[in-house]
Tab-separated table of C-alpha atoms in Angstrom:
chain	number	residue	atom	x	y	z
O	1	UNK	CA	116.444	133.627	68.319
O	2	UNK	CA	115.655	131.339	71.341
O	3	UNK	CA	113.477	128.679	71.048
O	4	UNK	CA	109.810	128.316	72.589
O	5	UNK	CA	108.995	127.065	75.799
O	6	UNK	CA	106.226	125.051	76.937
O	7	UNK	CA	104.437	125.722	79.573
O	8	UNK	CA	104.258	129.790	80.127
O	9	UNK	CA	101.324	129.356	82.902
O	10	UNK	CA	103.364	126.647	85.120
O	11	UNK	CA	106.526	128.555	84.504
O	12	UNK	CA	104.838	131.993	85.741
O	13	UNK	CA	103.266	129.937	88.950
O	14	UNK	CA	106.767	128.502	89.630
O	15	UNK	CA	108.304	132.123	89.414
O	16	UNK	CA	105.508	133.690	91.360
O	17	UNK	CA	106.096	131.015	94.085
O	18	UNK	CA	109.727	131.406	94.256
O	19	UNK	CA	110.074	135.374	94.148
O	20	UNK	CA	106.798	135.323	96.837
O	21	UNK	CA	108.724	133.218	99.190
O	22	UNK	CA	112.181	134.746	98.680
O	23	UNK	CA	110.683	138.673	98.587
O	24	UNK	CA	107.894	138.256	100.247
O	25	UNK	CA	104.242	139.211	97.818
O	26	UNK	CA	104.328	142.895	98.037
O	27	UNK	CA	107.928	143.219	97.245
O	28	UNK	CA	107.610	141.215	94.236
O	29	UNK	CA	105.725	142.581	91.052
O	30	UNK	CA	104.699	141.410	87.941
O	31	UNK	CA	107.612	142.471	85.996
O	32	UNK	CA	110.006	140.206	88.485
O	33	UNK	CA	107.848	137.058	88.070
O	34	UNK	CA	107.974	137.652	84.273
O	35	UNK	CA	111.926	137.919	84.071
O	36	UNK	CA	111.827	135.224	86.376
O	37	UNK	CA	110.018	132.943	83.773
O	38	UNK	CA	111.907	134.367	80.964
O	39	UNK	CA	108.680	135.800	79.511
O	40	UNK	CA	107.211	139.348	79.155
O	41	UNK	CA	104.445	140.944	80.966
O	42	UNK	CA	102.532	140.752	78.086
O	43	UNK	CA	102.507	137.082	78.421
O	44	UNK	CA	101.662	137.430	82.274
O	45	UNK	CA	98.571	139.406	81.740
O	46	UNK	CA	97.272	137.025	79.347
O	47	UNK	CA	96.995	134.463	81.676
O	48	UNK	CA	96.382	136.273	84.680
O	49	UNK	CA	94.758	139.132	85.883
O	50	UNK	CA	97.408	140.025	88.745
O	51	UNK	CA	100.072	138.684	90.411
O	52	UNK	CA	97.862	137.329	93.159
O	53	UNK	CA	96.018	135.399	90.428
O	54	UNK	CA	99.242	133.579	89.864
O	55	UNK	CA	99.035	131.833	93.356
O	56	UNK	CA	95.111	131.230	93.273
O	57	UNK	CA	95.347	129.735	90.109
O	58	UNK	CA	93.601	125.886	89.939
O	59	UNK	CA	90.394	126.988	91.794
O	60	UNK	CA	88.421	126.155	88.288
O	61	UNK	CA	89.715	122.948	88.573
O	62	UNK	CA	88.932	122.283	91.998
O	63	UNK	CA	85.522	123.529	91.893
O	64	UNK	CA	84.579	121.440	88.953
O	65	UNK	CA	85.822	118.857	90.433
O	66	UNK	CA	84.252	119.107	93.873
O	67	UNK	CA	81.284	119.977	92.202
O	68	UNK	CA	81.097	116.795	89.628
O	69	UNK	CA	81.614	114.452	92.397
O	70	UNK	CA	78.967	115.537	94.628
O	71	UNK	CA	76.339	115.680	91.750
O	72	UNK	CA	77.718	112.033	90.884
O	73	UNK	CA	77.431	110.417	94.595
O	74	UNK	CA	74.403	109.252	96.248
O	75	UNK	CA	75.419	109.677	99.875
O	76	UNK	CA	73.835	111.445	102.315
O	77	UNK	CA	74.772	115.766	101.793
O	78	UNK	CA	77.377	115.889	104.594
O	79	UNK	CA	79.056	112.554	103.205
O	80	UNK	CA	78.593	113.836	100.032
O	81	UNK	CA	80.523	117.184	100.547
O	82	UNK	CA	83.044	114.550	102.612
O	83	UNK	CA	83.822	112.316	99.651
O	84	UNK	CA	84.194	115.098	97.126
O	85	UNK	CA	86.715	116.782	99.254
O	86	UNK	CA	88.196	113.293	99.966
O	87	UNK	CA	88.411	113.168	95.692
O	88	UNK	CA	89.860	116.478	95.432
O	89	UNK	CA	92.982	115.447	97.899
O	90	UNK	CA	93.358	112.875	95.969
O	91	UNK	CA	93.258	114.241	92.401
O	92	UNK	CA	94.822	117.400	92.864
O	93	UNK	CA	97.201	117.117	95.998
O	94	UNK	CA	98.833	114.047	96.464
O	95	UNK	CA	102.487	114.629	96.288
O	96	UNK	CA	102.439	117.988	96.474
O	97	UNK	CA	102.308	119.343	100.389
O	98	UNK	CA	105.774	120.990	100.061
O	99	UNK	CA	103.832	122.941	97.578
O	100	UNK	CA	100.722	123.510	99.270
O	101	UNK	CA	102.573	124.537	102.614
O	102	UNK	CA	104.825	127.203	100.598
O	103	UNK	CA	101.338	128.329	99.756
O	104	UNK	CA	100.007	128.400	102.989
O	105	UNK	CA	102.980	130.479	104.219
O	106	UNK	CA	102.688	133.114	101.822
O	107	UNK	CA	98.895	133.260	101.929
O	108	UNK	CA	99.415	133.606	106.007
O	109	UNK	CA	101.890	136.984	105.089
O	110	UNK	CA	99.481	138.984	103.657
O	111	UNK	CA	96.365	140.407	104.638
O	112	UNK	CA	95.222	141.220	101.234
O	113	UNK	CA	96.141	137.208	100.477
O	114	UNK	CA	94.086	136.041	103.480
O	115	UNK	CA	91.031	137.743	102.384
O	116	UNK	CA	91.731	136.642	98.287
O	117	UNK	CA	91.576	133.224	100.041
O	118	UNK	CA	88.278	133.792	101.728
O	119	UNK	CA	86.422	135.163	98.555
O	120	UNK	CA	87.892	131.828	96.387
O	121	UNK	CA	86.740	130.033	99.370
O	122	UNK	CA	82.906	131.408	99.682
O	123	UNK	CA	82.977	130.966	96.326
O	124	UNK	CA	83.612	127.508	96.505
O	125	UNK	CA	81.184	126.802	99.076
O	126	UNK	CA	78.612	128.417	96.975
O	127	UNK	CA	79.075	126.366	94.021
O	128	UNK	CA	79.480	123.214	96.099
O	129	UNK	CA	76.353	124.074	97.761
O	130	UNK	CA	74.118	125.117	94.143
O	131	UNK	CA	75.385	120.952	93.198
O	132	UNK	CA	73.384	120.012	96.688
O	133	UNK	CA	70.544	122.232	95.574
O	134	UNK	CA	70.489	120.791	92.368
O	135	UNK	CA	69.865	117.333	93.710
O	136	UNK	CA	66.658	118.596	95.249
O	137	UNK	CA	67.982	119.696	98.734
O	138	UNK	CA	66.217	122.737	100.869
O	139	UNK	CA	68.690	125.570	101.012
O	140	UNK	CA	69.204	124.941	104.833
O	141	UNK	CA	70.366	121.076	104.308
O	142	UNK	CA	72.554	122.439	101.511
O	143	UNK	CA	74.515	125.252	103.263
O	144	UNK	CA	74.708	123.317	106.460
O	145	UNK	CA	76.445	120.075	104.617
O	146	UNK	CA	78.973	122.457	102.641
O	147	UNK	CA	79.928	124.369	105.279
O	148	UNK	CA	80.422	121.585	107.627
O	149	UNK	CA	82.079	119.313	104.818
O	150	UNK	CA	84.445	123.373	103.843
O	151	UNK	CA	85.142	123.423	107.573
O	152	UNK	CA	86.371	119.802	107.426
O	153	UNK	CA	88.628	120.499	104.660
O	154	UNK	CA	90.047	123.715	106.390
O	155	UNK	CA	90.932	122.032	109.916
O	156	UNK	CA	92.330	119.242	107.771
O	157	UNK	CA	94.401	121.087	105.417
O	158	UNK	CA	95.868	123.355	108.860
O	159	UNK	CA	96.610	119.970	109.704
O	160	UNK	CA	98.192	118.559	106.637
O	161	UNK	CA	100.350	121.566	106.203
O	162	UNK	CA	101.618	122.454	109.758
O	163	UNK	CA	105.655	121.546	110.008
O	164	UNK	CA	104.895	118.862	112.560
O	165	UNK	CA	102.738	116.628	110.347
O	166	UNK	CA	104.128	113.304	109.049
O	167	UNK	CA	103.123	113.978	105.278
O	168	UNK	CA	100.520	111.291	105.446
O	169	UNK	CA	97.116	110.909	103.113
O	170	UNK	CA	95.699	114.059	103.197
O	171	UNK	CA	92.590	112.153	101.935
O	172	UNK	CA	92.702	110.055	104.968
O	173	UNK	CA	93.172	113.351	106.851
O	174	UNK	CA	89.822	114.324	105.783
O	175	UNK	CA	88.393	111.472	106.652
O	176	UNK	CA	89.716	111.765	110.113
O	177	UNK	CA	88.686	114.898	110.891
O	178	UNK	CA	84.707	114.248	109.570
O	179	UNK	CA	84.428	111.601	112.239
O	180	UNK	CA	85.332	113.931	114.648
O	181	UNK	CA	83.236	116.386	113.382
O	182	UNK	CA	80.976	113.454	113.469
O	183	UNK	CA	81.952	112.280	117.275
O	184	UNK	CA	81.554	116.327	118.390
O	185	UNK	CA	77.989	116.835	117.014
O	186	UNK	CA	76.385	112.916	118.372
O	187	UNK	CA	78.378	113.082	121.892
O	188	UNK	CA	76.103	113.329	124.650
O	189	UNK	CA	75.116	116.918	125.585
């Protein structure tokens, strides 16, 4: 009888990932990423809901993080959404671009991917945006913060992942990319 192996969620994500990039996401089904992970589908569907689950997975943990650190700073909302984002590159992606841009390339294959990754994302914004509320912002100052500081995170993560970057802080990145967000909307009109 063979033994029990740790880790059935990481080893489905790492199967998922592999069979994605070497098949491509519609050629690969449940079943494969199962066999892949020497596991059944059984064991799949009890931590996922679908296969495209297995690649969105972590969006709990990025939310609640995102979401605890604005509630916890007392900058202004834009810096706020800024510095949380700033905390989540730090927490969740450091040494792990490889990753993140195998990610990015599958995502980028597949229409029905693209728009998984725009409902995740919306509903990040919104709970990133009910934290700003919750510290006694008008609706207005709230959604214009998150989506600036979302947009931020976007142009900086194109820019994290695209084959010519040098791997640096994505944190920094960020950071970078909120001054000129910064620059843009204070330059003389």
């Amino acid at each position: 009888m063979a033994r029990w192996q740790p880790d059935a969620r990481g080893r489905l994500e790492a199967a998922a990932f592999e069979l994605f990039r070497e098949r491509g996401f519609e050629q690969t089904t449940v079943a494969d990423i199962a066999a892949r992970a020497g596991l059944d589908k059984r064991t799949f569907y009890r931590l996922f809901g679908d296969k495209r689950e297995a690649l969105f997975s972590g969006g709990e943990q990025l939310e609640k993080v995102l979401v605890k650190a604005v509630a916890e700073t007392d900058a202004g909302p834009f810096e706020a959404v800024v510095a949380a984002f700033r905390q989540v590159a730090e927490q969740i992606f450091t040494d792990r671009l490889e990753l993140v841009r195998m990610r990015q390339s599958i995502i980028a294959s597949s229409p029905e991917l693209q728009e998984r990754e725009l409902r995740k994302t919306s509903s990040l914004t919104a709970a990133v945006a009910a934290a700003l509320r919750a510290k006694g912002l008008s609706e207005t100052t709230a959604a214009l913060a998150t989506e600036s500081g979302v947009m931020v995170f976007r142009v900086a993560l194109a820019r994290w992942v695209a084959p010519e970057s040098d791997g640096g802080s994505f944190a920094d990145l960020i950071a970078e990319v909120a001054t000129e967000l910064r620059t843009l909307t204070t330059a003389p009109g």
